[in-house]
Amino acid sequence: MNVRSNMRKLVEEGLGIRERLHEIDEVVQSDKATADFLKLLKDAESELWEGCEEFIALSFIVELLHLKAISRWSNKSFTELLKILKRALPKTTKLPNSCNDAYKMTGDLGFSYKTWDACVNHCMLFRNETEKLDKCKICGASRYKKMDADKCNAGGKVCGTKEKISDDIKLLALGPHMDARRYKGYIINGYRFRIKDVDLRRKSQNSGVMLNASVPCFASRKDNNPVVGDVNFYGELTDIIEIRYSNSMKFVLFRCDWIDNRTGMLKDEFKFTLVNFKHKLYKDNRVTNEPFILATQAKQVWYIQDPLETDWYVVMKMMARDNFDIYSTENSPNITTIPQIMPFDTQDFDENQTKAESSWVREGVEGVEVAWPGESDIRTDDHGDFTN
């Protein structure tokens, strides 16, 4: 087959082994790496599926990766494409399971590539020491393509102008650092949180999480006019991760097992909220799941098991440490909180204070007059104690 012979020739020439095939045959028995390579090459030369005459496995994967490179597909989208192709093509089709597997297969055979931005005037490549430059150091041309202002308008800000991009946007565009920190506990918003695995070894409970979010609410499937309302979501904290874009830009994320509000939450006759942890929002680990929230969004709750329905737990909302609510309701627009522990200044009493200056009066209660005996009516015994 022409495709098979062309791909083999490409591999042989790329690795410089075309003239040394007889030498490889002699050492293949003693060199395990060479034997593994030849086995991999043989597998890659096999038909894409039995009876396929257009492609072999290697050529098909190389063309897909080439299309990925010129179309700028993400690794995630390429993996999803491979999954769809495996479902659509015959079951005997020999395709890798993921983008990483495809890279490994072609990389082991000597195929690898990198992409770099180039100057529009072909002066230089933006790589190595010039990788972070915004313009060509030879001709001064901009590294980025200028868009038509009439065709590009996002949020009232027109791209292609000289408007300066903020440093925060640049950092976000570069993505977070590859290394992240993981915590077992975290204190924020006046709450002390701990992950569920730690709570299982303690008598106290600090892994309950509540998120209040504004979401569109539909009356039915045919409702085309949703109403935005606040909805509470309840879950258990399972992981705490800190991602870093720079030393000054860090975000702490809470990963939670969320309850499905449709099947795992209800209100009883006493208006208590109950949740069932057997009805979780995400049952499978899929890329479309959204289990993370910002730590700043989290509020703490704790769960009490219902003595009759043991699968259900009553939700109890926690008050932030050092604060408590006075003279307000949950729906009050102006909630007043004061510290639980009132700070008192040092009290200095003047030794020369008179009775009138140090009197104590309770306000808001009608006073009761008590007759005070005159000094002549006060009697003392020989030891100076008062007597009747």
Coordinates of C-alpha atoms in Angstrom, one line a residue:
M1 CA 0.0 0.0 0.0
N2 CA 1.4 3.4 -0.9
V3 CA 0.3 5.1 2.3
R4 CA 2.0 2.4 4.4
S5 CA 5.3 2.6 2.4
N6 CA 5.3 6.4 2.5
M7 CA 4.8 6.6 6.2
R8 CA 7.5 4.0 6.9
K9 CA 9.9 5.9 4.6
L10 CA 9.1 9.1 6.4
V11 CA 9.8 7.6 9.8
E12 CA 13.1 5.9 8.6
E13 CA 14.4 9.1 7.0
G14 CA 13.3 11.3 10.0
L15 CA 15.3 9.1 12.4
G16 CA 18.2 8.5 10.0
I17 CA 17.9 4.7 10.1
R18 CA 17.1 4.0 6.4
E19 CA 20.8 3.1 5.7
R20 CA 21.2 1.2 8.9
L21 CA 18.3 -1.2 8.8
H22 CA 20.6 -4.2 8.6
E23 CA 22.5 -3.0 11.7
I24 CA 19.2 -2.7 13.6
D25 CA 18.2 -6.3 12.6
E26 CA 21.4 -7.5 14.1
V27 CA 21.0 -5.8 17.5
V28 CA 17.2 -6.1 17.8
Q29 CA 17.6 -9.3 19.9
S30 CA 19.9 -7.6 22.4
D31 CA 18.5 -4.1 22.4
K32 CA 15.1 -3.9 24.1
A33 CA 14.5 -0.2 23.2
T34 CA 15.1 -1.0 19.5
A35 CA 12.8 -4.0 19.7
D36 CA 10.0 -1.9 21.3
F37 CA 10.4 0.7 18.6
L38 CA 10.1 -1.8 15.7
K39 CA 7.0 -3.3 17.4
L40 CA 5.5 0.2 17.7
L41 CA 6.3 0.9 14.1
K42 CA 4.7 -2.4 13.1
D43 CA 1.5 -1.6 15.0
A44 CA 1.3 1.9 13.5
E45 CA 1.6 0.4 10.0
S46 CA -1.4 -1.8 10.5
E47 CA -4.7 -0.9 8.9
L48 CA -6.9 1.7 10.6
W49 CA -9.6 -1.1 10.6
E50 CA -9.8 -4.3 8.8
G51 CA -10.4 -3.6 5.1
C52 CA -9.5 0.1 5.2
E53 CA -7.5 1.0 2.1
E54 CA -7.3 4.8 2.5
F55 CA -5.5 5.1 5.9
I56 CA -3.2 3.2 8.2
A57 CA -3.3 4.0 11.9
L58 CA -0.2 6.2 11.8
S59 CA -1.2 8.3 8.8
F60 CA -4.7 8.9 10.1
I61 CA -3.4 10.1 13.5
V62 CA -0.7 12.3 11.8
E63 CA -3.4 14.0 9.7
L64 CA -5.6 14.5 12.7
L65 CA -2.8 16.1 14.6
H66 CA -1.9 18.3 11.6
L67 CA -5.5 19.5 11.5
K68 CA -5.4 20.1 15.2
A69 CA -2.3 22.3 14.9
I70 CA -3.5 24.4 12.0
S71 CA -7.0 24.8 13.5
R72 CA -5.7 25.5 17.0
W73 CA -7.8 22.9 18.7
S74 CA -7.3 22.3 22.4
N75 CA -6.1 19.0 23.7
K76 CA -9.5 18.6 25.4
S77 CA -11.5 19.0 22.1
F78 CA -9.1 16.6 20.3
T79 CA -9.7 14.0 23.0
E80 CA -13.5 14.4 22.6
L81 CA -13.2 14.1 18.8
L82 CA -11.3 10.8 19.3
K83 CA -14.1 9.5 21.5
I84 CA -16.7 10.3 18.9
L85 CA -14.7 8.7 16.1
K86 CA -14.3 5.5 18.1
R87 CA -18.0 5.3 18.5
A88 CA -18.7 6.1 14.8
L89 CA -16.1 3.9 13.2
P90 CA -15.9 0.1 13.3
K91 CA -15.0 -1.4 16.7
T92 CA -11.8 -2.8 15.2
T93 CA -10.5 0.7 14.5
K94 CA -7.1 1.4 16.1
L95 CA -7.2 4.8 17.6
P96 CA -5.6 6.3 20.7
N97 CA -7.9 7.0 23.7
S98 CA -6.8 10.6 24.2
C99 CA -4.7 13.4 22.8
N100 CA -1.8 12.5 25.2
D101 CA -1.8 8.9 23.8
A102 CA -1.7 10.3 20.2
Y103 CA 1.3 12.5 21.1
K104 CA 3.0 9.6 22.8
M105 CA 2.5 7.3 19.8
T106 CA 3.8 9.8 17.3
G107 CA 6.5 11.1 19.6
D108 CA 8.0 7.7 20.1
L109 CA 8.1 7.3 16.3
G110 CA 10.0 10.5 15.9
F111 CA 7.1 12.9 15.1
S112 CA 7.0 16.0 17.2
Y113 CA 6.2 19.6 16.5
K114 CA 6.1 23.0 18.1
T115 CA 4.4 26.2 17.0
W116 CA 5.8 29.7 17.3
D117 CA 4.5 33.1 16.3
A118 CA 6.3 34.7 13.4
C119 CA 6.8 38.3 12.3
V120 CA 4.4 39.3 9.5
N121 CA 7.5 40.4 7.5
H122 CA 9.2 37.1 8.1
C123 CA 12.0 38.7 10.0
M124 CA 12.1 36.5 13.1
L125 CA 10.3 33.9 15.2
F126 CA 9.0 34.7 18.7
R127 CA 10.8 32.0 20.6
N128 CA 13.4 31.5 23.3
E129 CA 14.6 34.9 24.5
T130 CA 12.1 36.7 22.2
E131 CA 9.1 34.6 23.2
K132 CA 7.4 37.4 25.3
L133 CA 8.0 40.3 22.9
D134 CA 5.0 42.2 21.6
K135 CA 6.6 43.4 18.4
C136 CA 9.4 42.4 16.0
K137 CA 12.8 43.6 17.3
I138 CA 14.0 43.9 13.6
C139 CA 11.3 45.8 11.8
G140 CA 9.1 46.8 14.8
A141 CA 5.9 45.2 13.3
S142 CA 3.3 44.1 15.9
R143 CA 3.2 40.5 16.8
Y144 CA -0.6 40.4 16.9
K145 CA -3.0 40.9 14.1
K146 CA -5.0 44.1 14.1
M147 CA -8.7 43.4 13.9
D148 CA -11.3 45.5 12.0
A149 CA -12.8 47.7 14.7
D150 CA -16.2 47.5 13.0
K151 CA -16.2 43.7 13.2
C152 CA -14.8 43.4 16.7
N153 CA -16.7 44.8 19.6
A154 CA -16.8 43.2 23.0
G155 CA -18.6 44.8 25.9
G156 CA -18.3 48.3 24.5
K157 CA -14.5 48.1 24.2
V158 CA -13.2 47.9 20.7
C159 CA -10.2 45.7 20.1
G160 CA -7.6 46.8 17.6
T161 CA -7.3 50.2 19.2
K162 CA -4.4 51.5 21.3
E163 CA -6.3 50.9 24.5
K164 CA -3.9 49.5 27.1
I165 CA -4.7 46.0 28.5
S166 CA -4.6 45.7 32.2
D167 CA -1.9 43.6 33.9
D168 CA -4.6 41.4 35.5
I169 CA -6.1 40.5 32.1
K170 CA -2.6 39.6 30.8
L171 CA -2.0 37.4 33.8
L172 CA -5.3 35.6 33.4
A173 CA -4.6 35.1 29.7
L174 CA -1.3 33.4 30.5
G175 CA -3.1 30.9 32.7
P176 CA -2.3 29.8 36.3
H177 CA 1.0 28.3 37.3
M178 CA 1.4 24.5 36.8
D179 CA 2.0 24.0 40.6
A180 CA -0.9 24.5 43.1
R181 CA -1.2 24.3 46.8
R182 CA -3.7 22.0 48.6
Y183 CA -5.0 22.5 52.1
K184 CA -7.0 20.4 54.6
G185 CA -8.4 23.4 56.3
Y186 CA -9.0 27.1 55.6
I187 CA -10.4 30.1 57.6
I188 CA -12.3 32.7 55.6
N189 CA -15.4 34.9 55.9
G190 CA -15.3 34.2 59.7
Y191 CA -15.7 30.5 59.2
R192 CA -13.3 27.7 59.9
F193 CA -13.6 25.1 57.1
R194 CA -12.1 21.5 57.0
I195 CA -12.4 18.9 54.3
K196 CA -14.7 15.9 54.8
D197 CA -11.8 13.4 55.3
V198 CA -10.6 15.4 58.3
D199 CA -14.1 15.8 59.7
L200 CA -14.6 12.0 59.8
R201 CA -11.9 11.7 62.4
R202 CA -13.3 14.5 64.6
K203 CA -16.4 15.0 66.7
S204 CA -16.9 18.5 65.4
Q205 CA -18.2 19.3 61.9
N206 CA -16.7 21.9 59.7
S207 CA -17.1 20.5 56.1
G208 CA -20.7 21.7 55.4
V209 CA -20.9 24.4 52.7
M210 CA -23.7 26.5 51.4
L211 CA -23.6 28.6 48.2
N212 CA -26.2 31.3 47.5
A213 CA -26.3 31.9 43.7
S214 CA -28.5 33.9 41.4
V215 CA -29.9 31.5 38.7
P216 CA -32.6 31.7 36.1
C217 CA -35.8 29.9 37.2
F218 CA -38.3 28.4 34.7
A219 CA -41.9 27.7 35.4
S220 CA -41.9 24.8 32.9
R221 CA -40.0 23.5 29.9
K222 CA -42.0 25.8 27.6
D223 CA -41.3 28.9 29.7
N224 CA -39.4 31.4 27.6
N225 CA -39.3 34.2 30.2
P226 CA -37.2 32.9 33.1
V227 CA -37.0 34.9 36.3
V228 CA -33.6 35.3 38.1
G229 CA -33.8 34.4 41.7
D230 CA -31.5 33.4 44.6
V231 CA -31.1 29.7 45.2
N232 CA -29.2 28.0 47.9
F233 CA -27.0 25.0 47.1
Y234 CA -25.7 22.6 49.9
G235 CA -22.8 20.3 49.9
E236 CA -19.7 18.9 51.6
L237 CA -16.2 20.2 51.2
T238 CA -13.9 17.6 49.7
D239 CA -10.8 19.6 48.6
I240 CA -9.2 23.0 49.0
I241 CA -6.9 24.2 46.2
E242 CA -5.0 27.5 45.8
I243 CA -4.1 28.4 42.2
R244 CA -1.6 31.2 41.5
Y245 CA -1.3 33.5 38.5
S246 CA 1.4 35.7 40.3
N247 CA 2.5 36.4 43.8
S248 CA -0.2 39.1 44.0
M249 CA -3.0 37.2 42.2
K250 CA -4.1 34.0 44.0
F251 CA -7.5 32.3 44.2
V252 CA -8.6 29.6 46.7
L253 CA -11.1 27.1 45.3
F254 CA -13.4 24.8 47.3
R255 CA -14.3 21.5 45.6
C256 CA -17.6 20.2 47.0
D257 CA -20.0 17.3 46.6
W258 CA -23.2 19.2 45.8
I259 CA -26.7 18.0 46.6
D260 CA -29.2 17.9 43.6
N261 CA -31.9 20.4 44.7
R262 CA -34.5 18.6 42.6
T263 CA -34.3 15.2 44.2
G264 CA -32.0 15.6 47.3
M265 CA -33.5 18.7 49.0
L266 CA -36.9 19.4 50.7
K267 CA -38.6 21.5 53.3
D268 CA -40.6 19.8 56.1
E269 CA -43.8 21.0 57.7
F270 CA -41.7 23.1 60.2
K271 CA -40.0 24.9 57.3
F272 CA -36.6 23.2 58.0
T273 CA -34.4 22.4 55.0
L274 CA -33.4 18.7 54.7
V275 CA -30.9 17.2 52.3
N276 CA -30.1 13.7 51.2
F277 CA -26.4 12.9 50.3
K278 CA -27.5 9.9 48.2
H279 CA -28.8 12.4 45.6
K280 CA -25.7 14.3 44.4
L281 CA -25.6 16.8 41.6
Y282 CA -22.6 15.2 39.9
K283 CA -22.5 11.4 40.0
D284 CA -19.8 10.9 37.4
N285 CA -16.4 12.6 37.0
R286 CA -17.0 14.5 33.7
V287 CA -15.3 17.4 32.2
T288 CA -18.5 19.3 32.1
N289 CA -19.0 19.2 35.9
E290 CA -18.5 22.4 37.9
P291 CA -17.8 21.3 41.5
F292 CA -15.6 24.3 42.3
I293 CA -16.5 27.6 43.9
L294 CA -14.4 30.5 45.1
A295 CA -13.7 30.3 48.9
T296 CA -15.0 33.8 49.2
Q297 CA -18.4 32.6 48.1
A298 CA -18.7 29.9 50.7
K299 CA -20.9 30.0 53.8
Q300 CA -20.8 27.3 56.5
V301 CA -23.6 25.0 57.5
W302 CA -23.8 21.8 59.5
Y303 CA -26.0 18.8 59.2
I304 CA -28.1 16.9 61.8
Q305 CA -29.3 13.4 61.0
D306 CA -33.1 13.0 61.1
P307 CA -33.9 10.4 63.8
L308 CA -36.8 9.0 61.7
E309 CA -35.6 9.3 58.1
T310 CA -31.9 8.5 58.6
D311 CA -31.0 9.3 54.9
W312 CA -32.0 12.9 55.4
Y313 CA -30.1 15.6 57.3
V314 CA -31.4 18.9 58.7
V315 CA -29.5 21.9 57.6
M316 CA -28.4 24.3 60.3
K317 CA -26.8 27.6 59.2
M318 CA -23.7 28.9 61.0
M319 CA -23.1 32.4 62.1
A320 CA -19.7 33.8 61.3
R321 CA -17.3 33.8 64.2
D322 CA -17.3 36.8 66.5
N323 CA -20.6 38.1 65.0
F324 CA -24.2 37.6 65.8
D325 CA -27.4 39.0 64.4
I326 CA -29.7 41.4 66.4
Y327 CA -33.1 42.9 65.7
S328 CA -33.2 41.6 62.1
T329 CA -34.7 39.0 60.0
E330 CA -33.2 36.8 57.2
N331 CA -34.9 39.0 54.6
S332 CA -34.0 42.3 56.2
P333 CA -32.2 44.6 53.8
N334 CA -30.1 46.1 56.6
I335 CA -28.8 43.3 58.8
T336 CA -26.9 44.6 61.9
T337 CA -24.1 42.5 63.4
I338 CA -22.0 43.3 66.4
P339 CA -19.1 41.4 67.9
Q340 CA -20.0 38.6 70.3
I341 CA -17.2 39.8 72.7
M342 CA -17.5 43.4 73.4
P343 CA -14.2 45.3 73.8
F344 CA -14.2 47.3 77.1
D345 CA -11.8 50.2 77.8
T346 CA -10.0 50.3 81.1
Q347 CA -12.3 51.8 83.8
D348 CA -10.7 54.4 86.1
F349 CA -12.9 55.5 89.0
D350 CA -12.1 58.8 90.7
E351 CA -11.4 58.2 94.4
N352 CA -13.1 61.5 95.2
Q353 CA -16.4 60.7 93.4
T354 CA -19.5 61.6 95.4
K355 CA -22.6 59.6 95.8
A356 CA -24.5 61.8 93.3
E357 CA -21.7 61.4 90.6
S358 CA -21.6 57.6 90.9
S359 CA -25.4 56.9 90.9
W360 CA -26.7 54.0 88.8
V361 CA -30.1 54.5 87.1
R362 CA -31.9 51.9 84.9
E363 CA -33.7 53.6 82.1
G364 CA -37.0 52.6 80.6
V365 CA -38.4 51.2 83.9
E366 CA -40.5 53.2 86.3
G367 CA -38.5 53.8 89.5
V368 CA -39.6 52.8 93.0
E369 CA -38.8 55.3 95.8
V370 CA -37.3 53.8 99.0
A371 CA -37.1 55.9 102.1
W372 CA -33.5 56.4 103.3
P373 CA -33.1 56.6 107.0
G374 CA -31.4 59.6 108.5
E375 CA -28.0 59.5 110.0
S376 CA -29.5 59.7 113.5
D377 CA -31.4 56.5 113.0
I378 CA -28.4 54.4 112.0
R379 CA -27.0 52.5 115.0
T380 CA -23.8 50.6 115.4
D381 CA -22.5 48.2 118.1
D382 CA -19.2 48.4 119.9
H383 CA -17.5 46.7 116.9
G384 CA -18.8 49.3 114.4
D385 CA -21.4 46.9 112.7
F386 CA -24.9 48.1 111.8
T387 CA -27.7 47.1 114.1
N388 CA -31.5 47.5 114.0

